[in-house]
Coordinates of C-alpha atoms in Angstrom, one line a residue:
M216 CA 51.6 -2.0 73.6
P217 CA 48.5 0.1 73.9
S218 CA 47.4 0.8 77.5
R219 CA 44.3 -0.5 79.1
V220 CA 41.2 1.7 78.7
R221 CA 38.9 2.2 81.7
V222 CA 35.3 3.1 80.7
W223 CA 32.4 4.1 83.1
L224 CA 28.7 3.8 82.4
N225 CA 26.4 5.4 84.9
R226 CA 22.8 4.4 85.6
T227 CA 22.2 3.2 82.1
Y228 CA 19.7 0.8 80.4
A229 CA 19.9 -2.9 80.9
E230 CA 20.5 -3.4 77.1
N231 CA 23.9 -1.8 77.6
V232 CA 25.3 -5.1 78.7
F233 CA 25.7 -5.6 75.0
F234 CA 27.6 -2.2 74.8
I235 CA 30.0 -3.6 77.4
D236 CA 30.4 -6.9 75.5
Q237 CA 31.3 -5.0 72.3
L238 CA 33.9 -2.9 74.1
R239 CA 35.6 -6.1 75.3
R240 CA 35.5 -7.6 71.8
N241 CA 37.1 -4.6 70.1
P242 CA 39.0 -5.3 66.8
G243 CA 42.4 -4.5 68.2
D244 CA 41.9 -6.8 71.2
R245 CA 42.8 -3.9 73.5
A246 CA 42.4 -4.4 77.2
V247 CA 39.2 -2.7 78.4
E248 CA 37.9 -2.5 82.0
I249 CA 34.4 -1.5 82.7
H250 CA 33.1 0.4 85.7
A251 CA 29.3 0.6 86.2
T252 CA 27.1 2.4 88.7
H253 CA 23.4 2.2 89.1
G254 CA 20.6 2.9 91.7
D255 CA 19.2 -0.6 91.2
P256 CA 21.3 -3.4 92.7
D257 CA 19.5 -5.8 90.2
S258 CA 20.7 -4.0 87.1
P259 CA 22.4 -6.6 84.9
V260 CA 24.9 -3.8 83.9
L261 CA 26.4 -4.1 87.4
A262 CA 27.1 -7.8 87.0
A263 CA 28.5 -7.3 83.5
A264 CA 31.1 -4.7 84.7
D265 CA 34.5 -5.4 86.1
T266 CA 33.8 -3.1 89.1
A267 CA 30.6 -1.6 90.2
D268 CA 29.1 0.8 92.8
L269 CA 25.6 1.5 93.9
E270 CA 24.8 5.1 93.3
P271 CA 23.7 7.4 96.1
E272 CA 20.0 8.3 95.9
G273 CA 18.6 11.8 96.1
L274 CA 21.6 13.8 94.8
S275 CA 20.9 17.1 93.1
P276 CA 22.5 17.5 89.6
A277 CA 25.3 19.6 91.1
A278 CA 26.0 17.1 93.8
Y279 CA 25.9 14.3 91.2
V280 CA 28.6 16.0 89.2
E281 CA 30.8 16.1 92.4
Y282 CA 30.1 12.4 92.9
A283 CA 31.0 11.7 89.2
L284 CA 34.2 13.6 89.4
D285 CA 35.2 11.6 92.5
Q286 CA 34.4 8.3 90.7
C287 CA 36.6 9.3 87.8
V288 CA 39.5 10.2 90.0
R289 CA 39.3 7.2 92.3
R290 CA 38.6 4.7 89.5
G291 CA 41.1 6.2 86.9
I292 CA 38.3 6.5 84.3
D293 CA 39.5 7.3 80.8
V294 CA 36.1 7.5 79.1
F295 CA 32.8 8.3 80.9
V296 CA 29.5 7.5 79.1
P297 CA 26.9 9.6 81.1
R298 CA 23.2 9.0 80.9
L299 CA 21.8 10.2 84.2
H300 CA 22.3 13.9 84.7
Q301 CA 23.9 14.2 81.3
A302 CA 23.1 17.9 81.0
A303 CA 24.8 18.8 84.3
I304 CA 27.8 16.6 83.5
V305 CA 28.6 17.9 80.0
A306 CA 28.5 21.5 81.4
H307 CA 31.6 20.5 83.4
R308 CA 33.6 18.8 80.6
A309 CA 36.7 20.8 81.3
E310 CA 36.8 19.6 84.9
F311 CA 36.5 16.0 83.8
A312 CA 39.2 16.6 81.2
A313 CA 41.4 18.0 84.0
A314 CA 40.8 14.7 85.9
G315 CA 42.0 12.8 82.9
T316 CA 38.5 11.7 81.8
A317 CA 37.0 12.2 78.3
L318 CA 33.2 12.5 78.1
L319 CA 31.5 10.4 75.5
A320 CA 28.6 12.8 75.2
P321 CA 27.5 15.8 73.1
T322 CA 28.0 19.5 73.7
P323 CA 26.0 21.3 76.4
E324 CA 24.2 23.3 73.7
A325 CA 23.1 20.1 71.9
V326 CA 21.8 18.5 75.1
A327 CA 19.8 21.6 76.0
V328 CA 18.2 21.7 72.5
F329 CA 17.1 18.1 72.6
E330 CA 16.0 17.8 76.2
D331 CA 12.8 19.4 75.3
K332 CA 10.9 17.9 72.3
A333 CA 9.1 21.1 71.4
T334 CA 12.4 23.0 71.4
A335 CA 13.9 20.2 69.3
Y336 CA 11.1 20.3 66.7
E337 CA 11.5 24.1 66.3
A338 CA 15.2 23.8 66.0
V339 CA 15.3 21.1 63.4
R340 CA 12.5 22.6 61.4
S341 CA 14.6 25.8 61.1
V342 CA 17.3 23.8 59.2
G343 CA 14.9 22.2 56.9
V344 CA 14.2 18.8 58.5
P345 CA 10.5 17.9 58.3
V346 CA 8.7 17.5 61.6
P347 CA 5.1 16.5 62.3
P348 CA 2.4 19.1 63.3
W349 CA 2.4 19.4 67.0
H350 CA 0.8 21.4 69.9
R351 CA 2.2 22.0 73.3
V352 CA -0.6 21.7 75.8
R353 CA -0.8 22.3 79.6
T354 CA -4.5 22.3 80.3
A355 CA -7.6 20.3 79.5
D356 CA -9.0 23.0 77.2
E357 CA -5.7 23.2 75.3
L358 CA -5.7 19.4 74.9
V359 CA -9.3 19.3 73.5
A360 CA -8.5 22.1 71.1
A361 CA -5.4 20.3 69.8
V362 CA -7.2 17.0 69.4
E363 CA -10.0 18.6 67.5
E364 CA -7.6 20.4 65.2
L365 CA -5.7 17.2 64.4
E366 CA -8.8 15.2 63.9
A367 CA -10.2 17.8 61.5
S368 CA -7.0 17.3 59.4
G369 CA -7.6 13.6 59.3
H370 CA -5.0 12.6 61.9
R371 CA -5.2 10.2 64.8
P372 CA -4.0 12.3 67.9
C373 CA -1.6 11.1 70.5
F374 CA 0.3 12.7 73.2
K375 CA 3.6 12.3 75.1
P376 CA 5.6 14.3 77.7
A377 CA 7.6 17.2 76.2
S378 CA 10.6 15.7 77.9
G379 CA 11.4 12.1 78.7
A380 CA 12.7 9.0 77.1
G381 CA 11.9 5.4 76.2
G382 CA 8.3 6.1 75.2
A383 CA 7.2 6.7 78.8
G384 CA 3.9 8.6 78.9
F385 CA 3.0 8.0 75.3
R386 CA -0.7 7.5 74.8
M387 CA -3.1 7.4 71.8
I388 CA -6.4 9.3 72.0
T389 CA -9.7 7.5 71.4
R390 CA -13.2 8.8 71.6
T391 CA -14.6 5.3 72.0
P392 CA -16.4 5.2 75.4
F393 CA -14.7 3.1 78.1
S394 CA -16.3 -0.4 78.3
L395 CA -15.6 -3.9 79.4
A396 CA -14.1 -4.4 75.9
H397 CA -11.1 -2.3 77.1
L398 CA -10.5 -4.8 79.9
N399 CA -10.0 -7.8 77.6
G400 CA -6.5 -9.0 76.9
F401 CA -3.5 -6.9 77.8
P402 CA -3.5 -3.2 78.5
G403 CA -2.9 -1.1 75.4
P404 CA -1.7 2.5 74.6
Y405 CA -5.2 3.9 73.9
V406 CA -6.9 6.2 76.4
Q407 CA -10.3 7.8 76.2
L408 CA -10.3 11.6 75.7
D409 CA -13.0 12.2 78.3
L410 CA -11.1 10.3 80.9
V411 CA -7.9 12.3 80.2
V412 CA -9.9 15.6 80.3
E413 CA -11.5 14.6 83.6
A414 CA -8.1 13.6 85.1
L415 CA -6.5 16.9 84.1
R416 CA -9.4 19.0 85.5
R417 CA -9.4 17.0 88.7
A418 CA -5.6 17.4 89.1
G419 CA -5.8 21.2 89.2
E420 CA -2.2 21.6 87.9
P421 CA -0.8 21.9 84.4
V422 CA 1.0 19.2 82.4
D423 CA 3.6 19.6 79.7
W424 CA 2.6 17.4 76.8
L425 CA 3.0 17.4 73.0
V426 CA -0.1 16.5 71.1
M427 CA 0.6 15.3 67.6
P428 CA -0.5 12.8 64.9
R429 CA 0.1 9.1 65.4
L430 CA 3.0 8.5 63.0
E431 CA 3.1 5.3 61.0
Q432 CA 5.8 2.7 60.5
P433 CA 8.4 2.0 59.4
E434 CA 10.3 3.6 62.2
V435 CA 13.9 4.2 61.3
S436 CA 16.5 4.9 64.1
V437 CA 19.7 6.3 62.7
D438 CA 22.7 5.7 64.9
C439 CA 25.3 8.4 64.3
L440 CA 28.9 8.7 65.5
T441 CA 30.0 12.4 65.1
G442 CA 33.4 13.9 65.9
P443 CA 34.2 17.1 67.8
D444 CA 34.8 18.6 64.4
N445 CA 31.1 18.1 63.6
R446 CA 31.7 15.5 60.9
V447 CA 29.7 12.3 61.0
R448 CA 32.0 9.2 61.0
L449 CA 29.2 6.6 60.9
A450 CA 25.4 6.7 60.1
V451 CA 23.3 3.5 59.8
G452 CA 19.6 3.3 60.0
R453 CA 17.9 0.5 61.9
T454 CA 14.4 -0.1 60.6
K455 CA 11.4 -1.4 62.6
N456 CA 8.1 -2.5 61.2
G457 CA 6.2 -4.6 63.7
R458 CA 8.4 -7.4 64.9
R459 CA 10.6 -7.2 61.8
R460 CA 13.9 -5.3 62.1
G461 CA 16.5 -4.5 59.5
F462 CA 19.0 -2.0 58.3
T463 CA 19.1 0.8 55.7
L464 CA 21.5 3.3 54.1
D465 CA 18.7 5.1 52.3
E466 CA 19.5 8.8 52.2
R467 CA 15.9 9.7 52.9
W468 CA 16.7 8.8 56.5
L469 CA 20.5 9.3 56.7
A470 CA 20.7 12.8 55.1
P471 CA 18.4 14.5 57.6
A472 CA 20.1 12.6 60.4
R473 CA 23.5 13.9 59.4
L474 CA 22.2 17.4 59.1
I475 CA 21.0 17.2 62.7
A476 CA 24.1 15.5 64.1
E477 CA 26.5 17.9 62.4
G478 CA 24.5 21.0 62.7
F479 CA 23.7 20.8 66.4
G480 CA 27.0 19.4 67.8
L481 CA 25.7 15.9 68.6
H482 CA 29.2 14.7 69.2
H483 CA 30.0 11.0 69.8
L484 CA 27.0 8.7 69.8
S485 CA 23.4 9.8 69.1
N486 CA 20.2 8.2 67.8
I487 CA 17.8 10.1 65.5
Q488 CA 14.4 8.6 65.0
F489 CA 12.0 9.1 62.1
R490 CA 8.5 7.8 61.2
M491 CA 6.1 8.3 58.4
L492 CA 3.5 11.1 58.1
G493 CA 1.6 10.1 55.0
D494 CA 4.2 9.3 52.3
R495 CA 7.2 11.3 53.8
P496 CA 9.6 10.7 56.7
V497 CA 9.4 13.2 59.6
L498 CA 11.4 13.5 62.8
L499 CA 10.1 11.5 65.7
D500 CA 12.8 12.1 68.4
V501 CA 16.5 12.8 69.0
N502 CA 18.5 10.9 71.7
T503 CA 21.7 12.5 72.8
R504 CA 23.0 9.2 74.0
P505 CA 23.8 5.7 72.7
A506 CA 20.6 3.8 71.8
G507 CA 19.8 0.7 73.6
G508 CA 19.7 -1.1 70.3
L509 CA 23.1 0.2 69.2
H510 CA 24.7 -3.3 69.5
Q511 CA 22.5 -4.5 66.7
L512 CA 24.8 -2.8 64.2
S513 CA 27.2 -5.7 64.9
L514 CA 25.0 -7.6 62.5
C515 CA 26.4 -5.2 59.9
G516 CA 30.0 -5.9 60.9
V517 CA 30.3 -2.6 62.9
N518 CA 31.5 -2.1 66.5
A519 CA 30.1 1.3 67.1
P520 CA 30.8 1.5 70.9
W521 CA 34.5 0.8 70.4
A522 CA 34.7 3.4 67.5
A523 CA 33.1 5.9 69.9
V524 CA 35.6 5.2 72.6
Q525 CA 38.5 5.6 70.2
L526 CA 37.0 8.9 69.1
A527 CA 36.7 10.1 72.7
L528 CA 40.3 9.2 73.3
G529 CA 41.4 11.2 70.3
E530 CA 42.1 8.1 68.1
D531 CA 40.0 9.0 65.2
P532 CA 38.6 5.8 63.5
G533 CA 37.9 7.8 60.3
V534 CA 34.7 7.3 58.2
I535 CA 33.2 3.9 58.9
E536 CA 31.2 2.2 56.2
P537 CA 29.4 -1.0 57.1
P538 CA 31.0 -3.8 55.1
F539 CA 27.6 -5.3 54.6
L540 CA 24.0 -4.9 55.8
G541 CA 22.8 -7.7 58.0
Q542 CA 19.7 -9.7 57.3
D543 CA 16.3 -8.9 58.8
Y544 CA 16.0 -10.0 62.4
T545 CA 13.8 -9.8 65.5
V546 CA 14.5 -9.2 69.2
V547 CA 13.9 -11.8 71.9
A548 CA 14.6 -11.9 75.7
G549 CA 17.5 -13.8 77.0
P550 CA 19.0 -14.3 80.5
R551 CA 21.9 -12.3 82.0
P552 CA 23.5 -12.9 85.4
L553 CA 22.9 -10.6 88.4
V554 CA 25.0 -9.9 91.4
P555 CA 24.1 -11.6 94.7
P556 CA 20.9 -10.1 96.3
A557 CA 22.2 -9.2 99.7
L558 CA 23.3 -5.7 98.9
P559 CA 21.5 -2.7 100.5
R560 CA 20.5 0.3 98.5
Q561 CA 22.9 3.2 99.1
R562 CA 21.5 6.2 100.8
V563 CA 24.6 8.3 101.4
Q564 CA 27.3 9.5 99.1
S565 CA 30.0 7.0 100.2
G566 CA 30.3 4.2 97.7
V567 CA 29.5 0.5 98.2
L568 CA 31.8 -1.6 96.1
L569 CA 30.2 -4.7 94.4
P570 CA 32.2 -7.9 93.7
A571 CA 34.1 -7.6 90.5
V572 CA 33.2 -11.0 89.2
P573 CA 30.1 -12.1 91.2
A574 CA 28.7 -15.6 91.1
P575 CA 25.2 -15.2 89.5
A576 CA 22.3 -15.7 91.8
R577 CA 19.5 -14.5 89.5
A578 CA 19.1 -13.6 85.9
A579 CA 17.5 -10.6 84.1
S580 CA 16.0 -10.6 80.6
T581 CA 17.7 -8.4 78.0
G582 CA 17.1 -8.3 74.3
E583 CA 19.0 -10.7 72.1
V584 CA 18.7 -10.6 68.3
L585 CA 17.7 -13.5 66.1
P586 CA 17.6 -13.6 62.3
L587 CA 14.2 -13.8 60.5

């Protein structure tokens, strides 16, 4: 009988409660135990796990690697899915392997390329993948020059941090003067150019932004599972156009995603995003981790998290073709249990063990999928 598999997710997104659900519902009904750690005691991932710890705050990347190795040894972790400090962790893959833990993460070289969006655009452009025009800016004058050049080409400029995730810091530039009209309704992504320039000059320190055209929908996120032999085992596109979501196997999206995943060592799970520039797809972003929406592939009859764990354990699942493409759907919030609230934040490196199966005291909203 196959042995139990012990999987650890560190400081990950709330949506990965669904990642955990899918590991437990694996096709072979193999016993899986989940360990989770987080800095936020109210993360629903902690409540979804079999065992959980609050992570120590303020650790350097090197100190976090030591903490992670200790967790793997003490908890008997078979597969570690790192998000926080991924770059530092994958640089020590051999040490984790010596501790009996496989890392479900890409090569150090791949993580380094895609940590910085400007470096990523240069790299993928060199292998023939289309990218949008972009400018790296650090000062107010560079920002204005980049905006004017894009506007002269008929584009709507936007900017985002050169490194980061989840759309944090993304803003669209407008020249419409700030007025009471901007205070109606909910806050939006638009920001006045003169206000940004004034803020930059007042700050007196450089930023690190990419200024580029506002790309149009549809947005297609291609979830890839790639082996250590650089061969893609699974590639499925998830489409987003407003509220409507769906799936695609169109090679316009999948071919460049495979080229990136195989060419840059994006082993295990990655997510490669495209949008439209005019009438052609261009690269938007590359995530060297499982996407928060990965569980949505279950609507196509695919359990990607479990296939990735198999691959990490050396049990190659082979090429995975979705048996069907699910119908269009949308995402709505749903409740998930949380652990009891009387747990202090951890400030030192010693672990604080949370109850394995806590009685829920509160609930958090995570994204469920509903058909359209």
